[in-house]
Amino acid sequence: YANRSAKFMGAYIKGLTGAQAAWAARKYHGHQVLPKNIIKQFDEAHNSSK
C-alpha cells in the first residue's frame, strides 16, 4: 500500500491528474521513477487510440 501511494504522490508532484497517475502506475509498474516526458507519453497514447 505504501509503495503504491508513494508512486501516486510522485505522479501528482509531476503534475499528472488522477487518470494520468493511474495510467503511469500501470505502464511503469516495474520502474522506480517516472520518466520526465510522462505527460507527453500519456497524451500520445490516448490521442492515437481515438
XYZ file of C-alpha atoms in Angstrom:
50
model
C 0.000 0.000 0.000
C 2.764 2.442 0.903
C 4.662 1.915 -2.345
C 1.540 2.415 -4.452
C 0.683 5.585 -2.551
C 4.216 6.881 -2.990
C 4.017 6.345 -6.753
C 0.751 8.280 -6.936
C 2.193 11.114 -4.841
C 5.207 11.264 -7.130
C 2.935 11.425 -10.150
C 0.880 14.245 -8.620
C 4.072 16.175 -7.872
C 4.991 15.888 -11.557
C 1.618 17.451 -12.424
C -0.342 14.385 -13.501
C -4.076 14.103 -12.924
C -5.657 11.098 -11.246
C -6.301 9.315 -14.547
C -2.782 10.037 -15.761
C -1.307 8.826 -12.464
C -3.258 5.563 -12.680
C -2.127 5.040 -16.290
C 1.503 5.755 -15.367
C 1.337 3.375 -12.400
C 0.160 0.565 -14.699
C 2.598 1.338 -17.516
C 5.670 1.822 -15.322
C 4.884 -0.667 -12.539
C 8.409 -2.123 -12.544
C 10.245 1.182 -12.601
C 11.399 3.224 -9.635
C 10.947 6.634 -11.275
C 8.576 8.007 -13.895
C 10.243 9.475 -16.996
C 10.342 13.250 -17.430
C 8.170 13.122 -20.561
C 5.372 11.090 -18.960
C 2.636 13.628 -19.758
C 3.642 13.632 -23.438
C 3.572 9.826 -23.495
C 0.124 9.805 -21.877
C -1.206 12.278 -24.450
C 0.267 10.295 -27.341
C -1.162 7.025 -26.029
C -4.645 8.423 -25.597
C -4.775 10.546 -28.758
C -3.600 7.709 -31.005
C -6.245 5.310 -29.686
C -9.138 7.583 -30.715
